[in-house]
PDB file of C-alpha atoms and ligand atoms in Angstrom:
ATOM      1  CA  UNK A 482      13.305 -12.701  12.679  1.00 97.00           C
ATOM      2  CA  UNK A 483      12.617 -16.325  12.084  1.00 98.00           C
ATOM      3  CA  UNK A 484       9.117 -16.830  11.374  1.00 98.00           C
ATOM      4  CA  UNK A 485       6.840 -19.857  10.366  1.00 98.00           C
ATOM      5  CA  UNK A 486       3.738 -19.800   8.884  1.00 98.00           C
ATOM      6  CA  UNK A 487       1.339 -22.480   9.272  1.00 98.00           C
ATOM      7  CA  UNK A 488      -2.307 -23.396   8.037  1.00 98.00           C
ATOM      8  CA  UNK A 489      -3.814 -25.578   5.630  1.00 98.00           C
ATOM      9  CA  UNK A 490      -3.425 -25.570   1.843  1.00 98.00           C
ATOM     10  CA  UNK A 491      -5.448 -22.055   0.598  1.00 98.00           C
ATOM     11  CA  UNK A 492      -5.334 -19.975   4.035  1.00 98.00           C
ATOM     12  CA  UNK A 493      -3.082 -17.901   2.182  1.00 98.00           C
ATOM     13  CA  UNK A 494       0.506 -18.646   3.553  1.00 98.00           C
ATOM     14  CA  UNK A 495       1.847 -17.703  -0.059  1.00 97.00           C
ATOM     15  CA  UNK A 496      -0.380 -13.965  -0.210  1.00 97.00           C
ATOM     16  CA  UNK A 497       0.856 -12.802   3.060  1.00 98.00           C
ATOM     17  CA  UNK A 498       4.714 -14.139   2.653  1.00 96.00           C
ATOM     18  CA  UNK A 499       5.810 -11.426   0.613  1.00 94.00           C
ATOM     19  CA  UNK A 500       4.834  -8.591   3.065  1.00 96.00           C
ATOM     20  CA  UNK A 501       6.221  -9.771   6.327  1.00 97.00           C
ATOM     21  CA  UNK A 502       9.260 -10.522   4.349  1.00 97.00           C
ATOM     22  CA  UNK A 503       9.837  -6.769   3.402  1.00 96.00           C
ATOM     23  CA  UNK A 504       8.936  -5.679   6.826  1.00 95.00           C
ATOM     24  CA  UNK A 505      11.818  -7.631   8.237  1.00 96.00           C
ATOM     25  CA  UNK A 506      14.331  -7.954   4.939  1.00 97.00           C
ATOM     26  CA  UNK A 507      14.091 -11.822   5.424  1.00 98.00           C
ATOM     27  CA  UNK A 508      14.154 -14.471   2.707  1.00 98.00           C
ATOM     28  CA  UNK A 509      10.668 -15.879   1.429  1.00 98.00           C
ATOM     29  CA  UNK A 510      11.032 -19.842   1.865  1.00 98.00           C
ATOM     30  CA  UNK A 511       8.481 -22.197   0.653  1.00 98.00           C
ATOM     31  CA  UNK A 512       9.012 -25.656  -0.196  1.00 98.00           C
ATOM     32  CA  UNK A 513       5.870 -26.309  -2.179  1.00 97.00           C
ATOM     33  CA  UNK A 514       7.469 -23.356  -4.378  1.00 96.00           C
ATOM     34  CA  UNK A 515      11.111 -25.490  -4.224  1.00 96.00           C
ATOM     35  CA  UNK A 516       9.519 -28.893  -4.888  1.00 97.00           C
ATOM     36  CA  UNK A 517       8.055 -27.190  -7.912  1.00 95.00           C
ATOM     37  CA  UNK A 518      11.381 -25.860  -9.456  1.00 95.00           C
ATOM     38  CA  UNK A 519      12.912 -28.948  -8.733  1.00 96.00           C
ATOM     39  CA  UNK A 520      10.094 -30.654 -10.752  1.00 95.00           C
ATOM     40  CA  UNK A 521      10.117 -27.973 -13.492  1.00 94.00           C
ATOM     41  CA  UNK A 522      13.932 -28.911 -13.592  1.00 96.00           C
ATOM     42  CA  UNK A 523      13.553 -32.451 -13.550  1.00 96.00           C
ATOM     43  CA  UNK A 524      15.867 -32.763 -10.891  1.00 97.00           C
ATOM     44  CA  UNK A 525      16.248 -36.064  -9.338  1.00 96.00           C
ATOM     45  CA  UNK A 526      14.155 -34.393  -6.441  1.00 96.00           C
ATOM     46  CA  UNK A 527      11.703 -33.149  -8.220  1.00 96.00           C
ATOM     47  CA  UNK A 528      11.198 -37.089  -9.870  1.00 97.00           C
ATOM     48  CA  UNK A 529      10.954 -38.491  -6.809  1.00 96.00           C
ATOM     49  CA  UNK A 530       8.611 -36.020  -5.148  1.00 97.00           C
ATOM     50  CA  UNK A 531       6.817 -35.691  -8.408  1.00 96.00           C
ATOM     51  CA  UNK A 532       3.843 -38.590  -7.018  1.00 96.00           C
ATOM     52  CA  UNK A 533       3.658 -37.236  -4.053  1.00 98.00           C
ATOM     53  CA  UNK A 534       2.331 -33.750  -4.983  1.00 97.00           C
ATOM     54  CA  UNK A 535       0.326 -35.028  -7.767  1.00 96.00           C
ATOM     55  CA  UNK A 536      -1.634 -36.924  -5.482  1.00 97.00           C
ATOM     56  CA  UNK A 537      -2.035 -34.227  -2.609  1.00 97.00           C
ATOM     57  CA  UNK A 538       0.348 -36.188  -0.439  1.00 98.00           C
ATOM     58  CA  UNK A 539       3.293 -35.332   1.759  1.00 98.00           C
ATOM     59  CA  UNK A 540       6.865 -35.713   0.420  1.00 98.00           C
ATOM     60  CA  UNK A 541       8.958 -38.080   2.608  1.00 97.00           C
ATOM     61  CA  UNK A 542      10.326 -35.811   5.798  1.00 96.00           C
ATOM     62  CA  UNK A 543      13.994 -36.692   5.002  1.00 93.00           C
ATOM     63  CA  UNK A 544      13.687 -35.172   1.317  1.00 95.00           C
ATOM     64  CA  UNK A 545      11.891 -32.017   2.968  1.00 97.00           C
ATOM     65  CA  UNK A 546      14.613 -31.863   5.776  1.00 97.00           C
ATOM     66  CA  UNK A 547      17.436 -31.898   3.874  1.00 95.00           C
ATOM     67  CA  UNK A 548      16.594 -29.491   1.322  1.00 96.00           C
ATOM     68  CA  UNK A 549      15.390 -27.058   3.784  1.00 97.00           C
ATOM     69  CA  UNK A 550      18.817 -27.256   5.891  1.00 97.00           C
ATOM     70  CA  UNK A 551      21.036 -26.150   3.196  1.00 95.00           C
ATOM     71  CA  UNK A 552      18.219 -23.805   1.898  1.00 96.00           C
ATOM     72  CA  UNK A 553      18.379 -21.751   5.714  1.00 96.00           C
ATOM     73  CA  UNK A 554      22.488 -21.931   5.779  1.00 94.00           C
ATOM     74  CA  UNK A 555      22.418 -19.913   2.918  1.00 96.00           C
ATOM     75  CA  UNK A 556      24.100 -16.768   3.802  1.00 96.00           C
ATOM     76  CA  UNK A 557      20.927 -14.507   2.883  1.00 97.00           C
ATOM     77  CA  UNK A 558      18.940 -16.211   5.857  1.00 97.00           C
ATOM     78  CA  UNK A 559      21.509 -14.890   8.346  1.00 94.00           C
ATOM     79  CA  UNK A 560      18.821 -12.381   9.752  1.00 93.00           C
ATOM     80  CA  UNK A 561      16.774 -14.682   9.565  1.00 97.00           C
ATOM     81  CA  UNK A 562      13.746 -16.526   7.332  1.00 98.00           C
ATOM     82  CA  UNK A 563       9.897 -16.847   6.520  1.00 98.00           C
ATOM     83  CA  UNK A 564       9.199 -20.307   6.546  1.00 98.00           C
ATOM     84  CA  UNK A 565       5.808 -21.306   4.181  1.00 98.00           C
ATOM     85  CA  UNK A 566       5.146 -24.606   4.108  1.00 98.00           C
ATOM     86  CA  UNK A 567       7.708 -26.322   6.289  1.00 98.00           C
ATOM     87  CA  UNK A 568       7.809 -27.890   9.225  1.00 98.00           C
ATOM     88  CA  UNK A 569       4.872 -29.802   7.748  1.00 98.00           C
ATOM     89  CA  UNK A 570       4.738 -32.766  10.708  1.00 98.00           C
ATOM     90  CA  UNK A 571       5.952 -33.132  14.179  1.00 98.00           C
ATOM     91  CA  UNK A 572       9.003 -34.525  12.681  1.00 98.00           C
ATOM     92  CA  UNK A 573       9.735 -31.759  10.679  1.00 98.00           C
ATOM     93  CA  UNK A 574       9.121 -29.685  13.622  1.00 98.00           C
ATOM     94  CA  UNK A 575      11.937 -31.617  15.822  1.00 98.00           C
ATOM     95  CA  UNK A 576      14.355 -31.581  13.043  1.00 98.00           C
ATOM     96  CA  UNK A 577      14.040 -27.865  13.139  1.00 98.00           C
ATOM     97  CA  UNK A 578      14.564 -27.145  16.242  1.00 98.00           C
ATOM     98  CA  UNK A 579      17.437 -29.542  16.250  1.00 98.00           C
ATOM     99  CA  UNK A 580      18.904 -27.381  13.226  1.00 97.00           C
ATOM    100  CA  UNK A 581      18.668 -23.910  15.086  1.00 97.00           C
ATOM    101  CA  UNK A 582      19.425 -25.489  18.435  1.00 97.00           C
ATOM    102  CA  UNK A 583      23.385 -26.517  16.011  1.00 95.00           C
ATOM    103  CA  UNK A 584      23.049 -23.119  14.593  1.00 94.00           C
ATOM    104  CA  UNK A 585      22.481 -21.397  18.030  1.00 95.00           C
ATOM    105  CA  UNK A 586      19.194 -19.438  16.875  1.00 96.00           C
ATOM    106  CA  UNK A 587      15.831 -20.268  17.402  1.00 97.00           C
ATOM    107  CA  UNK A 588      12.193 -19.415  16.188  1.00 98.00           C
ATOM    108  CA  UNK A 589      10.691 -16.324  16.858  1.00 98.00           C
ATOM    109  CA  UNK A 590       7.056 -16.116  15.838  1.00 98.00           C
ATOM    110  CA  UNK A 591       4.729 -19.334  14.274  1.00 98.00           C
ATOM    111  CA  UNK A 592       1.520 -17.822  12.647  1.00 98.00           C
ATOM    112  CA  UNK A 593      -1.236 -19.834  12.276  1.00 98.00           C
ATOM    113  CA  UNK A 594      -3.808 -18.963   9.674  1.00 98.00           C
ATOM    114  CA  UNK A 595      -6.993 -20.102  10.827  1.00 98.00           C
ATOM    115  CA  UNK A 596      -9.293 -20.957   8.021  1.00 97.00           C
ATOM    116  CA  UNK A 597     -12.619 -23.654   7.597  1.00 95.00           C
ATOM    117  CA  UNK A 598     -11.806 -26.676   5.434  1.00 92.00           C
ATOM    118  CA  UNK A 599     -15.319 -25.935   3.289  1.00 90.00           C
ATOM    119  CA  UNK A 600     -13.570 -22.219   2.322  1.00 95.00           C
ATOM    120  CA  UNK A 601     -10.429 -23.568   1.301  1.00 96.00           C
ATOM    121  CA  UNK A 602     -11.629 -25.823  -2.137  1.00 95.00           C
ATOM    122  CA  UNK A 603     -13.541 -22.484  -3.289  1.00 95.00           C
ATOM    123  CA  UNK A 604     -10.457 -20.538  -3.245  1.00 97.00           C
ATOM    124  CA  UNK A 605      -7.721 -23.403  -3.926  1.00 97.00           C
ATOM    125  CA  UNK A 606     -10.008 -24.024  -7.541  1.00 96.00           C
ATOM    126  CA  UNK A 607     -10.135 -20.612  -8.190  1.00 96.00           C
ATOM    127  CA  UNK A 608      -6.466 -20.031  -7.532  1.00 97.00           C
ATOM    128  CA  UNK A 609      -3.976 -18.773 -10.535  1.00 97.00           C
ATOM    129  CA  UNK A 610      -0.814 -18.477  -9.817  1.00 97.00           C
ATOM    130  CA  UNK A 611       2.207 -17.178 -11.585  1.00 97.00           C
ATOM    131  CA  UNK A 612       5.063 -19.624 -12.714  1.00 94.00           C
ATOM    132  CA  UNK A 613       7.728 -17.321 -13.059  1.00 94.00           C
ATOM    133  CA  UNK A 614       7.632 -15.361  -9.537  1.00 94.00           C
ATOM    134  CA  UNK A 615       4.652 -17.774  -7.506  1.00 94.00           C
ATOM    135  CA  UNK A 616       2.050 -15.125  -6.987  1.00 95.00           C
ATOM    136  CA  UNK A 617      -0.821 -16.224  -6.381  1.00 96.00           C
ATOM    137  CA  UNK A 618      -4.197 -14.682  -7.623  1.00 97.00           C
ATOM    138  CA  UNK A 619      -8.169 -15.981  -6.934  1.00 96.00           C
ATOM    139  CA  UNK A 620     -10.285 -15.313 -10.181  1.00 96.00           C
ATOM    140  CA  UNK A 621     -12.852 -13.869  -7.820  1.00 94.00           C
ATOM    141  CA  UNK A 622     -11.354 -12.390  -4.456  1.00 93.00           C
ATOM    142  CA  UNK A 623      -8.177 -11.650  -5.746  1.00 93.00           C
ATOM    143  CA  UNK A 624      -8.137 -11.104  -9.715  1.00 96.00           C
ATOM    144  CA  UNK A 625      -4.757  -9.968 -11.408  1.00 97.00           C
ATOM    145  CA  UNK A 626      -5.162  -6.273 -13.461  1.00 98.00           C
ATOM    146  CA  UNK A 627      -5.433  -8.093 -16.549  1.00 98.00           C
ATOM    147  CA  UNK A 628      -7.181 -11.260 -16.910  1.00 97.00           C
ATOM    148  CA  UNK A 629      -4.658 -14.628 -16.996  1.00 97.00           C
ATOM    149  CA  UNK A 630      -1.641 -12.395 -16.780  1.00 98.00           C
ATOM    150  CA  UNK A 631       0.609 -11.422 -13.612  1.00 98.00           C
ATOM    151  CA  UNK A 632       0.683  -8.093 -12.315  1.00 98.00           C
ATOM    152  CA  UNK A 633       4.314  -8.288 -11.105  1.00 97.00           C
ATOM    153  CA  UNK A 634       6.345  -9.783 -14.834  1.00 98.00           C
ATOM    154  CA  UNK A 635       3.631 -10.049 -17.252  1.00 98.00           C
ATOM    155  CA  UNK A 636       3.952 -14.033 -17.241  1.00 98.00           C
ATOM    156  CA  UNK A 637       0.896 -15.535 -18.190  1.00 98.00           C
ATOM    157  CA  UNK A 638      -0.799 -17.193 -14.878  1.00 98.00           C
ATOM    158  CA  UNK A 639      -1.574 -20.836 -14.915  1.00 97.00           C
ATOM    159  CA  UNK A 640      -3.535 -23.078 -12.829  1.00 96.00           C
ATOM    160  CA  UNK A 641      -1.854 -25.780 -10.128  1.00 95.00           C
ATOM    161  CA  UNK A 642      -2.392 -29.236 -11.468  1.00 94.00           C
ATOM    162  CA  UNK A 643      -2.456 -30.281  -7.679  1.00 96.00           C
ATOM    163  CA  UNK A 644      -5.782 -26.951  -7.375  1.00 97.00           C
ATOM    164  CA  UNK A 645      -8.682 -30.061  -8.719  1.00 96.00           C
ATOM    165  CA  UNK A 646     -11.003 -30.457  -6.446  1.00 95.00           C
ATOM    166  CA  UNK A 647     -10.043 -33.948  -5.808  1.00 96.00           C
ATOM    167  CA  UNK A 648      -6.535 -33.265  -4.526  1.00 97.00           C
ATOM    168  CA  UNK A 649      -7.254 -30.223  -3.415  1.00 97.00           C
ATOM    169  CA  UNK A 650      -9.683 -32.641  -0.689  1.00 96.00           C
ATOM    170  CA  UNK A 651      -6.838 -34.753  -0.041  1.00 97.00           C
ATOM    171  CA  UNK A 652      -4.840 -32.307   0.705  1.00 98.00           C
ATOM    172  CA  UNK A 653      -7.087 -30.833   3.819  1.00 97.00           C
ATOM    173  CA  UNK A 654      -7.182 -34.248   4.771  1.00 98.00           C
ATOM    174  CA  UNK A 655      -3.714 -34.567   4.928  1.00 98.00           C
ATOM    175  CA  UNK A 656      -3.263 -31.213   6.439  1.00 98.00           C
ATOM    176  CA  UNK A 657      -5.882 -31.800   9.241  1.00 97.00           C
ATOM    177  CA  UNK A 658      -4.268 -35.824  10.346  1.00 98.00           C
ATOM    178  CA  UNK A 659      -0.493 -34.243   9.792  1.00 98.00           C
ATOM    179  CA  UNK A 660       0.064 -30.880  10.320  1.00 98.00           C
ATOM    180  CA  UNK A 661      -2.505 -29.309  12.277  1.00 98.00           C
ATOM    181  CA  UNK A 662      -0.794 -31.346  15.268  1.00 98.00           C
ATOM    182  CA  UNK A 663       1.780 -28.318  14.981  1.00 98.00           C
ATOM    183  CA  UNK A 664      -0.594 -25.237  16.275  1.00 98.00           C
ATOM    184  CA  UNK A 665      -0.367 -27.398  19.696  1.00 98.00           C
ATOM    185  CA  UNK A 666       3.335 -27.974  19.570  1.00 98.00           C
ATOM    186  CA  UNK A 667       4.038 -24.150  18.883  1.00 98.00           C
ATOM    187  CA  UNK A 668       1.306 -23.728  21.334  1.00 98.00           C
ATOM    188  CA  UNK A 669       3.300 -24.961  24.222  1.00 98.00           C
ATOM    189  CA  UNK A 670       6.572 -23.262  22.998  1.00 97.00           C
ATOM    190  CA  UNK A 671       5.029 -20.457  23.754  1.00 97.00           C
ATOM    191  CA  UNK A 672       5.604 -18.984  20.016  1.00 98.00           C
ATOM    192  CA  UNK A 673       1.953 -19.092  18.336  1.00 98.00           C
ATOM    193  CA  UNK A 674      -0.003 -16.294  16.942  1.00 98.00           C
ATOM    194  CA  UNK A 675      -3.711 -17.601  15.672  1.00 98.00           C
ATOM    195  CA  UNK A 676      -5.023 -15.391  13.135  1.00 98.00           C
ATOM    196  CA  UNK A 677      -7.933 -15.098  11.266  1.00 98.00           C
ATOM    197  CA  UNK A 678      -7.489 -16.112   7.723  1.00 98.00           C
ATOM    198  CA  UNK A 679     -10.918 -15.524   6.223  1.00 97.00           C
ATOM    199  CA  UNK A 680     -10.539 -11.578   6.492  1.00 97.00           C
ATOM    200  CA  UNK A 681      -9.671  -9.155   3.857  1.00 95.00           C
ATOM    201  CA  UNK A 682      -6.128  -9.632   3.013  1.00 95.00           C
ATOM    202  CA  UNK A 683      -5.054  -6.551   3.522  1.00 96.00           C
ATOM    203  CA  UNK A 684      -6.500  -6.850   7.339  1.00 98.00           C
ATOM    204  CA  UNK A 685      -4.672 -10.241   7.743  1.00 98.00           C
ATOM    205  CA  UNK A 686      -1.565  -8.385   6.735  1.00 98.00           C
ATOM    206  CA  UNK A 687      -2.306  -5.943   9.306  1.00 98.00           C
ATOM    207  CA  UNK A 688      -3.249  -8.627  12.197  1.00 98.00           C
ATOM    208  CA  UNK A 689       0.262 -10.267  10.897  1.00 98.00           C
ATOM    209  CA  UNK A 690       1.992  -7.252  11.295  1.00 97.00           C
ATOM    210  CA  UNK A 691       1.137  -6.469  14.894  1.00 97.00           C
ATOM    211  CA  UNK A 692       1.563  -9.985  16.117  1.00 97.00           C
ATOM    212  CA  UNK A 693       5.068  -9.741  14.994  1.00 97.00           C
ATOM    213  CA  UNK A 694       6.276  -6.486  15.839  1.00 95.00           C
ATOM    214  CA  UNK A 695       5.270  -7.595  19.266  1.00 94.00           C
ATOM    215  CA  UNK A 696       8.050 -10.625  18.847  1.00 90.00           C
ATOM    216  CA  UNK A 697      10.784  -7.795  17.776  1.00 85.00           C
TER     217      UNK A 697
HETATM  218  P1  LIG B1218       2.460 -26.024  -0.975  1.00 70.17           P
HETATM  219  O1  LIG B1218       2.853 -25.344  -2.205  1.00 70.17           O
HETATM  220  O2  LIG B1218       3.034 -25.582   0.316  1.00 70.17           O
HETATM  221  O3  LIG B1218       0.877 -25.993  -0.896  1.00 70.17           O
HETATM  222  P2  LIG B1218      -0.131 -25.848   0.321  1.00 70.17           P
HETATM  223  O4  LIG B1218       0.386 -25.924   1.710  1.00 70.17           O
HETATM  224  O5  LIG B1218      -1.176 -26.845  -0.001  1.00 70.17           O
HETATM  225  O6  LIG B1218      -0.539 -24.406   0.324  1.00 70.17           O
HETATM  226  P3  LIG B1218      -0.997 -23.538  -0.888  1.00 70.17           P
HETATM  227  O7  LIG B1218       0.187 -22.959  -1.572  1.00 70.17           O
HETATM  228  O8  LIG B1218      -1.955 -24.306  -1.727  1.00 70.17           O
HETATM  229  O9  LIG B1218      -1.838 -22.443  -0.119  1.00 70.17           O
HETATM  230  P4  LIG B1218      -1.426 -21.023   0.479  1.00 70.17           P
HETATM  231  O10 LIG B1218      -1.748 -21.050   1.945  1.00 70.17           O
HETATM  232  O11 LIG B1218      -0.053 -20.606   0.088  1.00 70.17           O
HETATM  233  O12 LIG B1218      -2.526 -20.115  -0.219  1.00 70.17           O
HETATM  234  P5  LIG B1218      -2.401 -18.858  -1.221  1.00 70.17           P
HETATM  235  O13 LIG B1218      -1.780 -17.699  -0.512  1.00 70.17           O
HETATM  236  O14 LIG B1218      -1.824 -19.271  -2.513  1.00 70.17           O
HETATM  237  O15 LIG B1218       2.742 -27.579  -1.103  1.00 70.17           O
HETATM  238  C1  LIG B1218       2.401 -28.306  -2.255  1.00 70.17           C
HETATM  239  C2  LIG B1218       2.819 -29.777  -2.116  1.00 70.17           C
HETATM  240  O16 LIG B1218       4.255 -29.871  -1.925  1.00 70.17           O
HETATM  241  C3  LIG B1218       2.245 -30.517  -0.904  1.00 70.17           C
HETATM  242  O17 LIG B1218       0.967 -31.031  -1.171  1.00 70.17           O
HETATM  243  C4  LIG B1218       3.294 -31.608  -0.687  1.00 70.17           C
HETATM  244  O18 LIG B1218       3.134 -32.650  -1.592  1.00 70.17           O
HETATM  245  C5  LIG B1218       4.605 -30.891  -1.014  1.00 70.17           C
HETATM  246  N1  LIG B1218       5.226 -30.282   0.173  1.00 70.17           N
HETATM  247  C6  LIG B1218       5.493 -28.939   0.351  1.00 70.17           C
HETATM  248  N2  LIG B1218       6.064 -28.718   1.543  1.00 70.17           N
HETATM  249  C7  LIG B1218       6.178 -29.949   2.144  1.00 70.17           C
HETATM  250  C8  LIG B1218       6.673 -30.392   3.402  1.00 70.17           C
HETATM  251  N3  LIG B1218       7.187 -29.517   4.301  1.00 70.17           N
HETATM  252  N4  LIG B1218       6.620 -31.703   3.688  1.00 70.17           N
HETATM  253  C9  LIG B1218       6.135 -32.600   2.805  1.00 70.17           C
HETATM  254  N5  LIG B1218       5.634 -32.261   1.595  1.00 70.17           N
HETATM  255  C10 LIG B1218       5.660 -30.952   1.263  1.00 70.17           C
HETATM  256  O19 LIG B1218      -3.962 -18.517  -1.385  1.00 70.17           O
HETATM  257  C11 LIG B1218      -4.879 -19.476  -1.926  1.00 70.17           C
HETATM  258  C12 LIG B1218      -5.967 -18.774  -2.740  1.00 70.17           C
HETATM  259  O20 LIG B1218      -6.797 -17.991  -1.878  1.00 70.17           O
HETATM  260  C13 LIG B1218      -5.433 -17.801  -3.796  1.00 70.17           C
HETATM  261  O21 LIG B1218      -6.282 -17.854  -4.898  1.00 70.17           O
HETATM  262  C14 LIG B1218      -5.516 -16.431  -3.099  1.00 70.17           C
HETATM  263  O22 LIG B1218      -5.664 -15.367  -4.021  1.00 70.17           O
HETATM  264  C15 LIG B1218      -6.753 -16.597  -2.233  1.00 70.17           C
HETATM  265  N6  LIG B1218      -6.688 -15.858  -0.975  1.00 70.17           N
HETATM  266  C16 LIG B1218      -5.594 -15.698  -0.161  1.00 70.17           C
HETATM  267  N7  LIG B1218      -5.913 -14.968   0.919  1.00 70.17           N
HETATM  268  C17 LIG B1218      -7.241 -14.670   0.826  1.00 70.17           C
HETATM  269  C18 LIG B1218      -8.157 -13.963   1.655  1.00 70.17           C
HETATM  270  N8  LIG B1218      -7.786 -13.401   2.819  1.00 70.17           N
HETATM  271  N9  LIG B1218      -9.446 -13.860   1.234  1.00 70.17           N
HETATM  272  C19 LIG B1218      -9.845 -14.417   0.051  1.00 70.17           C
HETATM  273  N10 LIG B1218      -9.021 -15.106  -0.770  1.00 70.17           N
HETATM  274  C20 LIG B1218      -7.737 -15.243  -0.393  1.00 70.17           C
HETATM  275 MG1  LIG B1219       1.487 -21.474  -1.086  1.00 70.17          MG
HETATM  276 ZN1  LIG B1220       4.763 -13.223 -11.622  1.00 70.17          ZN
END
């Protein structure tokens, strides 16, 4: 199953990622979460996305495309992936399709998780997320068992420095002019599943679930 999921910064691409990936034994691939190790690492990637993300901007689509083509020839994505975060503009979306299309697989199912722009700085703010595994937790709506610390490794949670409210803005912004132009291109492929985003996670999940099974 190769899977994309789409919607703007805070829909919650990173909450529901770990549960379709268990349904179908796929790899969890986000490339905010790779940007960030490669940052972390200093790696000469991470330098020179480093301004980028600060700012709430897009990396250059070369530096994206190349680090998710050897991330999806890794043998563990033979049955297939969970794309968060990528293809992130028509470009991106070509130079996808041109990938699989080499590769001689194809996508299967791109979710789209519909959420208003004025939701998404309340719960992008309130985000914590872990820096060892990437959870991510709201303060409010989604609150770890014990305050500032994640469930899953007992890391201590920390807060994005991209999650300010002024980046955080940018970021929609940026998300609205660049990627939403993707719900029509997966649209016509004939691959897109809308969902609701501002439900109950656990009924997103659920929504998730069924749209997919139905692509099995
Ligand atoms: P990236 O890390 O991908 O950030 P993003 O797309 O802005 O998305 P987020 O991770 O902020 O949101 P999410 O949808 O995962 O939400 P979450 O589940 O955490 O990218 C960061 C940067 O990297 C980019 O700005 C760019 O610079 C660069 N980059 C990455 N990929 C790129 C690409 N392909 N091309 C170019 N540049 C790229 O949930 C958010 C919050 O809401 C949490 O607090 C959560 O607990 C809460 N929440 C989740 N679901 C619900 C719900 N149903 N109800 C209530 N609260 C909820
Ligand atoms: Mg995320
Ligand atoms: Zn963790």
């Amino acid at each position: 199953m190769r899977v994309i999921i789409l919607g703007p910064p805070g829909a919650g691409k990173g909450t529901q990622a770990d549960g379709i990936c268990e349904l179908f034994d796929i790899p969890h691939i986000s490339t905010g979460d790779l940007f960030r190790e490669n940052l972390k690492n200093e790696t000469p990637l991470g330098k020179k996305a480093k301004a980028y993300m600060d700012a709430g901007d897009l990396v250059p689509d070369e530096l994206v495309v190349d680090l998710v083509e050897d991330r999806i020839k890794r043998d563990d994505c033979r049955k297939g992936y969970l794309l968060d975060g990528f293809p992130r503009t028509v470009q991106q979306a070509k130079a996808l399709d041109k990938i699989n299309a080499e590769n001689k697989v194809s996508i299967d199912a791109a979710l789209n998780l519909d959420v208003p722009s004025d939701i998404l700085v309340d719960r992008l703010t309130g985000r914590r997320t872990c820096p060892t595994c990437s959870t991510s937790y709201h303060i409010q709506y989604n609150p770890p068992k014990v305050e500032g610390v994640c469930d899953k490794d007992g890391t201590k949670l920390i807060q994005r420095s991209d999650d300010v409210e002024e980046v955080v803005k940018n970021r929609v912004k940026v998300y609205e002019t660049s990627t939403a132009p993707l719900i029509q291109y997966y649209d016509d492929l004939g691959l897109l599943f809308t969902i609701d985003g501002t439900q109950q996670p656990t009924v997103v999940a659920e929504k998730i679930k069924t749209a997919l099974k139905s692509k099995e």
